[in-house]
Amino acid sequence: MPENKIRIPKELYRPSLIVSLWQVISTAALWFGLWIWVDQTDSLWVNILCFFLSGMLIMRLFVLQHDCGHQNLFLKSRTNDIFGHLLAWITTVPYELWRSEHRWHHLHQGNLSKRGVDSVNSPPTVTEAKEDPHMVDLAYAKVSTIGVMIYGIYSIGFRRRSYKGFFLFREKFKWEVPKREQLIRSIWVTHIGAFILQALLCYWLGWATYFFVVFPSYFLTGGLGSLLFWIQHNFEHSYFAWNDEWEFQDAALHGSSYIKLFQPFAWFTANIGLHHVHHLNMKIPNYRLEAVRRSIPEVAAIEPLSWSDFRNSFVCLFWDEEKKRKVSLKPDTE
């Protein structure tokens, strides 16, 4: 684990069994409750509402699964893993593979020397862009609000159905992968459980309701979740550095954003907008992030992103090593 100079007292981030159980059980119950409502109500408007609510609840369940992967929702690793696998049956995202891939992201976020596999961790530098002008056109053709959402849906919903879709198993990944064979086998735990659950939903609600309400809600989750993930690390005044200068704490506080989400969006995203706190210490449960943010002066001093920052995250795509920020190389269209 890279060095973190800010020490967070354990009492600030010790998980509560009651709170964690309530988060998991109540959110899952709400999601299943949607389909009871749909089954008992013959209404187009109820179907549309449940489509949106399902997408948002799956996002919350995925963040809770992600917390289990960080071993921060429960004290015991085995308990985290059990609930992580169960939640993966609903989210359909393989638990162990995502956990390992995401941990690598946390340990190397903002390190320019580790680019090429993690798409949100791989901004081209201005120097590289000037050497390859086609790179600029390609970047702006791919990166937009809709583009990031579509790629996210494809990446999470389709590419990661196979272990080869995770960047730990792609040809460009040149670092060691611990327990490689175990990770490859683990994908079937999710696939089998998720298939059974989705088949039962289809049988219960009927194929029309399943394919026009339940199934599309996963695309909504993938699109919105990817959009949020992009903004969390790709903003103008982010942090990137080469390996010999890279600092874990700076990457956490300045390379991960603070997005001040209001209710009910903070609840649906399980406080993941406090991403700088989460990256500072991945052992902090989602319901302790705000308390930690307020308790530590260096963390409390970080300002939330503005609407201008959101817009610039799709324009400032290239890292300027002299200015120490991301800049736009978009041709003047005026």
Coordinates of C-alpha atoms in Angstrom, one line a residue:
M1 CA 0.0 0.0 0.0
P2 CA 1.5 3.4 -1.0
E3 CA 2.3 5.8 1.9
N4 CA -0.4 8.0 3.1
K5 CA 0.8 10.9 5.4
I6 CA -2.7 11.7 6.7
R7 CA -3.6 9.4 9.5
I8 CA -7.3 8.8 10.0
P9 CA -8.3 7.5 13.5
K10 CA -9.9 4.0 13.2
E11 CA -12.9 5.1 15.2
L12 CA -13.8 7.5 12.4
Y13 CA -14.1 4.7 9.8
R14 CA -14.9 1.5 11.8
P15 CA -18.0 -0.1 10.2
S16 CA -21.2 -0.6 12.0
L17 CA -22.8 -4.1 11.5
I18 CA -26.3 -2.7 12.0
V19 CA -25.9 0.2 9.5
S20 CA -24.2 -2.0 6.9
L21 CA -26.8 -4.7 7.1
W22 CA -29.5 -2.2 6.9
Q23 CA -28.0 -0.6 3.8
V24 CA -27.7 -3.9 2.0
I25 CA -31.0 -5.4 3.0
S26 CA -33.2 -2.3 2.7
T27 CA -31.8 -1.4 -0.8
A28 CA -32.2 -4.9 -2.1
A29 CA -35.8 -5.0 -0.6
L30 CA -36.6 -1.8 -2.4
W31 CA -35.4 -3.1 -5.7
F32 CA -37.4 -6.4 -5.4
G33 CA -40.4 -4.3 -4.2
L34 CA -40.4 -2.4 -7.5
W35 CA -41.2 -5.6 -9.3
I36 CA -44.0 -6.5 -6.9
W37 CA -45.5 -3.1 -7.7
V38 CA -45.0 -3.6 -11.4
D39 CA -46.5 -7.1 -11.2
Q40 CA -49.6 -5.9 -9.4
T41 CA -50.1 -2.7 -11.4
D42 CA -51.0 -2.6 -15.1
S43 CA -49.7 0.9 -15.7
L44 CA -47.3 2.3 -18.3
W45 CA -46.4 5.2 -15.9
V46 CA -45.5 2.8 -13.1
N47 CA -43.3 0.8 -15.6
I48 CA -41.5 4.0 -16.6
L49 CA -41.0 5.1 -13.0
C50 CA -39.8 1.7 -12.0
F51 CA -37.4 1.6 -14.9
F52 CA -35.7 4.8 -13.6
L53 CA -35.9 3.7 -9.9
S54 CA -34.4 0.3 -10.8
G55 CA -31.5 1.9 -12.6
M56 CA -30.7 4.1 -9.6
L57 CA -31.1 1.3 -7.0
I58 CA -28.8 -1.0 -9.0
M59 CA -26.3 1.9 -8.9
R60 CA -26.6 2.0 -5.1
L61 CA -26.3 -1.8 -4.9
F62 CA -23.2 -1.7 -7.1
V63 CA -21.5 0.9 -4.8
L64 CA -22.3 -1.4 -1.8
Q65 CA -20.8 -4.3 -3.8
H66 CA -17.8 -2.1 -4.5
D67 CA -17.5 -1.3 -0.7
C68 CA -17.5 -5.0 0.0
G69 CA -14.6 -5.4 -2.4
H70 CA -12.7 -2.8 -0.4
Q71 CA -13.5 -4.8 2.7
N72 CA -15.0 -1.7 4.4
L73 CA -18.7 -2.6 4.8
F74 CA -18.1 -5.3 7.4
L75 CA -15.3 -6.1 9.8
K76 CA -14.6 -9.6 8.6
S77 CA -13.3 -10.3 5.1
R78 CA -15.4 -13.4 4.6
T79 CA -18.6 -11.4 5.4
N80 CA -17.7 -8.7 2.9
D81 CA -17.0 -11.4 0.3
I82 CA -20.3 -13.2 0.9
F83 CA -22.4 -10.1 0.6
G84 CA -20.3 -8.9 -2.3
H85 CA -21.1 -12.1 -4.3
L86 CA -24.8 -11.9 -3.4
L87 CA -25.0 -8.3 -4.6
A88 CA -23.2 -9.2 -7.8
W89 CA -26.1 -11.6 -8.5
I90 CA -28.2 -8.4 -8.8
T91 CA -25.7 -6.1 -10.4
T92 CA -24.4 -8.9 -12.7
V93 CA -20.8 -7.4 -12.4
P94 CA -18.3 -10.2 -11.4
Y95 CA -17.3 -9.5 -7.8
E96 CA -13.8 -10.8 -7.4
L97 CA -12.6 -9.6 -10.8
W98 CA -14.0 -6.1 -10.3
R99 CA -12.5 -6.0 -6.8
S100 CA -9.0 -6.8 -8.0
E101 CA -9.2 -4.5 -11.0
H102 CA -10.6 -1.6 -8.9
R103 CA -7.9 -2.1 -6.2
W104 CA -5.2 -1.7 -8.9
H105 CA -7.0 1.5 -10.0
H106 CA -6.8 2.9 -6.4
L107 CA -3.2 2.1 -6.0
H108 CA -2.1 3.7 -9.3
Q109 CA -4.6 6.4 -10.0
G110 CA -2.9 9.5 -11.5
N111 CA 0.4 7.7 -12.2
L112 CA 1.4 8.5 -15.8
S113 CA 3.9 5.7 -15.8
K114 CA 1.0 3.2 -15.4
R115 CA -1.1 4.3 -18.2
G116 CA -2.5 2.3 -21.1
V117 CA -5.0 -0.1 -19.5
D118 CA -7.2 1.9 -17.1
S119 CA -9.1 4.2 -19.5
V120 CA -9.8 6.9 -16.8
N121 CA -6.2 6.8 -15.8
S122 CA -4.7 7.3 -19.2
P123 CA -4.8 10.9 -20.4
P124 CA -2.3 11.6 -23.2
T125 CA 0.1 14.4 -22.5
V126 CA 0.3 17.6 -24.6
T127 CA 3.7 16.5 -25.9
E128 CA 2.3 13.2 -27.0
A129 CA -0.7 14.8 -28.7
K130 CA 1.5 17.2 -30.6
E131 CA 3.5 14.3 -32.0
D132 CA 0.3 12.5 -33.1
P133 CA -2.4 15.1 -34.2
H134 CA -4.8 12.2 -35.0
M135 CA -4.9 11.5 -31.3
V136 CA -6.6 14.8 -30.7
D137 CA -9.3 14.2 -33.3
L138 CA -9.9 10.7 -31.9
A139 CA -10.1 11.8 -28.3
Y140 CA -12.8 14.5 -29.1
A141 CA -14.6 12.0 -31.3
K142 CA -14.9 9.5 -28.4
V143 CA -15.2 11.7 -25.3
S144 CA -18.5 13.4 -24.8
T145 CA -21.4 13.0 -22.3
I146 CA -23.1 10.5 -24.6
G147 CA -19.9 8.9 -25.8
V148 CA -18.8 8.1 -22.2
M149 CA -22.2 6.7 -21.3
I150 CA -22.3 4.5 -24.4
Y151 CA -18.8 3.2 -23.8
G152 CA -19.7 2.6 -20.2
I153 CA -22.7 0.5 -21.2
Y154 CA -20.7 -1.5 -23.6
S155 CA -17.7 -2.0 -21.2
I156 CA -19.8 -3.0 -18.1
G157 CA -22.7 -4.6 -19.8
F158 CA -20.9 -6.6 -22.5
R159 CA -17.1 -6.5 -22.4
R160 CA -16.9 -7.5 -18.8
R161 CA -19.0 -10.7 -19.2
S162 CA -15.6 -12.3 -19.9
Y163 CA -12.6 -12.2 -17.7
K164 CA -10.6 -10.9 -20.7
G165 CA -12.7 -7.8 -20.6
F166 CA -11.1 -6.7 -17.3
F167 CA -7.8 -4.8 -17.9
L168 CA -5.9 -7.1 -15.6
F169 CA -6.1 -9.8 -18.3
R170 CA -5.6 -7.6 -21.4
E171 CA -2.4 -7.9 -23.4
K172 CA -1.3 -4.3 -22.5
F173 CA -1.3 -5.2 -18.8
K174 CA 2.3 -6.0 -18.0
W175 CA 2.2 -6.3 -14.2
E176 CA 1.7 -9.5 -12.1
V177 CA -1.8 -10.6 -11.3
P178 CA -2.0 -12.5 -8.0
K179 CA -4.3 -15.6 -7.8
R180 CA -4.9 -15.4 -11.6
E181 CA -6.6 -18.8 -12.0
Q182 CA -8.8 -18.2 -9.0
L183 CA -10.0 -14.9 -10.4
I184 CA -10.8 -16.5 -13.8
R185 CA -12.9 -19.2 -12.2
S186 CA -14.7 -16.8 -9.9
I187 CA -16.6 -15.1 -12.8
W188 CA -18.9 -18.2 -12.9
V189 CA -20.1 -17.6 -9.4
T190 CA -21.6 -14.3 -10.6
H191 CA -22.7 -15.6 -14.0
I192 CA -24.7 -18.6 -12.6
G193 CA -26.3 -16.6 -9.7
A194 CA -27.2 -13.7 -12.0
F195 CA -28.6 -15.9 -14.7
I196 CA -30.9 -17.7 -12.2
L197 CA -32.1 -14.4 -10.7
Q198 CA -32.7 -12.8 -14.1
A199 CA -34.5 -15.9 -15.4
L200 CA -36.8 -15.9 -12.4
L201 CA -37.6 -12.3 -12.9
C202 CA -38.4 -12.9 -16.6
Y203 CA -40.7 -15.9 -15.6
W204 CA -42.4 -13.9 -12.9
L205 CA -43.0 -10.6 -14.7
G206 CA -43.3 -12.0 -18.3
W207 CA -40.8 -11.5 -21.1
A208 CA -42.3 -8.2 -22.3
T209 CA -42.0 -6.5 -18.9
Y210 CA -38.6 -8.0 -18.3
F211 CA -37.1 -6.9 -21.7
F212 CA -38.8 -3.4 -21.8
V213 CA -38.4 -2.5 -18.1
V214 CA -36.0 -4.6 -16.1
F215 CA -33.3 -5.2 -18.7
P216 CA -33.0 -1.6 -19.9
S217 CA -32.6 -0.4 -16.4
Y218 CA -29.2 -2.0 -16.3
F219 CA -28.2 0.1 -19.3
L220 CA -29.3 3.2 -17.4
T221 CA -27.0 2.2 -14.5
G222 CA -24.1 1.5 -16.7
G223 CA -24.4 4.8 -18.5
L224 CA -24.9 7.1 -15.5
G225 CA -22.3 5.2 -13.4
S226 CA -19.7 5.5 -16.2
L227 CA -20.4 9.2 -16.5
L228 CA -19.9 9.7 -12.8
F229 CA -16.7 7.6 -12.8
W230 CA -15.3 9.7 -15.7
I231 CA -15.9 13.0 -13.8
Q232 CA -14.4 11.6 -10.6
H233 CA -10.9 11.6 -12.1
N234 CA -11.0 13.6 -15.4
F235 CA -11.3 17.2 -14.5
E236 CA -9.2 20.2 -15.4
H237 CA -7.3 20.6 -12.1
S238 CA -6.8 17.0 -11.5
Y239 CA -3.5 15.3 -10.5
F240 CA -1.1 13.3 -12.7
A241 CA 2.6 12.6 -12.3
W242 CA 5.3 10.3 -13.5
N243 CA 6.3 7.4 -11.2
D244 CA 9.3 9.1 -9.6
E245 CA 7.2 12.2 -8.6
W246 CA 3.9 10.5 -8.0
E247 CA 2.4 10.7 -4.4
F248 CA -0.5 8.6 -3.2
Q249 CA -1.9 11.3 -1.0
D250 CA -1.8 14.0 -3.7
A251 CA -3.4 11.6 -6.2
A252 CA -6.2 10.9 -3.7
L253 CA -7.0 14.5 -2.6
H254 CA -6.3 16.3 -5.9
G255 CA -6.7 13.5 -8.5
S256 CA -10.1 12.4 -7.2
S257 CA -13.0 14.8 -7.2
Y258 CA -15.4 16.0 -4.6
I259 CA -18.8 16.1 -6.2
K260 CA -21.4 17.6 -3.9
L261 CA -24.5 15.6 -4.7
F262 CA -27.8 16.5 -3.1
Q263 CA -30.5 14.1 -2.0
P264 CA -31.7 11.8 -3.2
F265 CA -28.7 11.4 -5.5
A266 CA -26.2 11.2 -2.7
W267 CA -28.2 8.3 -1.3
F268 CA -28.6 6.5 -4.7
T269 CA -24.8 6.8 -5.2
A270 CA -24.0 5.8 -1.5
N271 CA -21.9 9.0 -1.1
I272 CA -19.4 8.1 -3.8
G273 CA -19.3 11.8 -4.7
L274 CA -16.9 12.2 -1.7
H275 CA -14.4 10.4 -3.9
H276 CA -11.3 12.2 -2.7
V277 CA -12.1 10.9 0.8
H278 CA -12.7 7.4 -0.5
H279 CA -9.3 7.4 -2.4
L280 CA -7.5 8.7 0.7
N281 CA -8.5 5.6 2.6
M282 CA -10.5 2.8 0.9
K283 CA -11.4 1.3 4.2
I284 CA -13.9 4.1 5.1
P285 CA -17.5 2.9 4.8
N286 CA -19.7 5.1 2.6
Y287 CA -21.7 6.3 5.6
R288 CA -18.5 7.6 7.3
L289 CA -17.1 9.6 4.4
E290 CA -18.7 12.9 5.3
A291 CA -17.6 12.6 9.0
V292 CA -14.0 12.0 7.9
R293 CA -14.2 14.9 5.4
R294 CA -15.3 17.3 8.1
S295 CA -12.8 16.1 10.7
I296 CA -9.6 16.5 8.8
P297 CA -8.6 20.1 7.8
E298 CA -6.6 19.0 4.7
V299 CA -9.6 17.1 3.4
A300 CA -12.2 19.7 4.4
A301 CA -10.2 22.3 2.4
I302 CA -11.0 20.6 -0.9
E303 CA -13.6 22.4 -2.9
P304 CA -16.4 20.6 -4.7
L305 CA -16.5 20.6 -8.5
S306 CA -18.5 23.4 -10.2
W307 CA -20.7 23.1 -13.2
S308 CA -17.9 24.7 -15.2
D309 CA -15.6 21.8 -14.0
F310 CA -18.2 19.3 -15.2
R311 CA -18.3 20.8 -18.7
N312 CA -14.5 21.1 -18.9
S313 CA -14.0 17.4 -18.0
F314 CA -15.2 16.7 -21.6
V315 CA -13.0 19.4 -23.1
C316 CA -9.8 19.4 -21.2
L317 CA -8.5 15.9 -22.2
F318 CA -4.7 16.3 -22.3
W319 CA -2.3 16.6 -19.4
D320 CA 0.0 19.6 -19.6
E321 CA 3.2 18.8 -17.7
E322 CA 4.2 22.4 -17.4
K323 CA 0.9 23.8 -16.2
K324 CA 0.2 20.8 -14.1
R325 CA -3.4 20.6 -15.3
K326 CA -5.5 19.1 -18.1
V327 CA -6.0 21.4 -21.1
S328 CA -8.0 21.6 -24.2
L329 CA -6.5 21.1 -27.7
K330 CA -9.9 21.3 -29.4
P331 CA -9.7 23.2 -32.6
D332 CA -11.4 26.6 -32.6
T333 CA -14.8 26.1 -34.2
E334 CA -16.0 29.7 -34.1

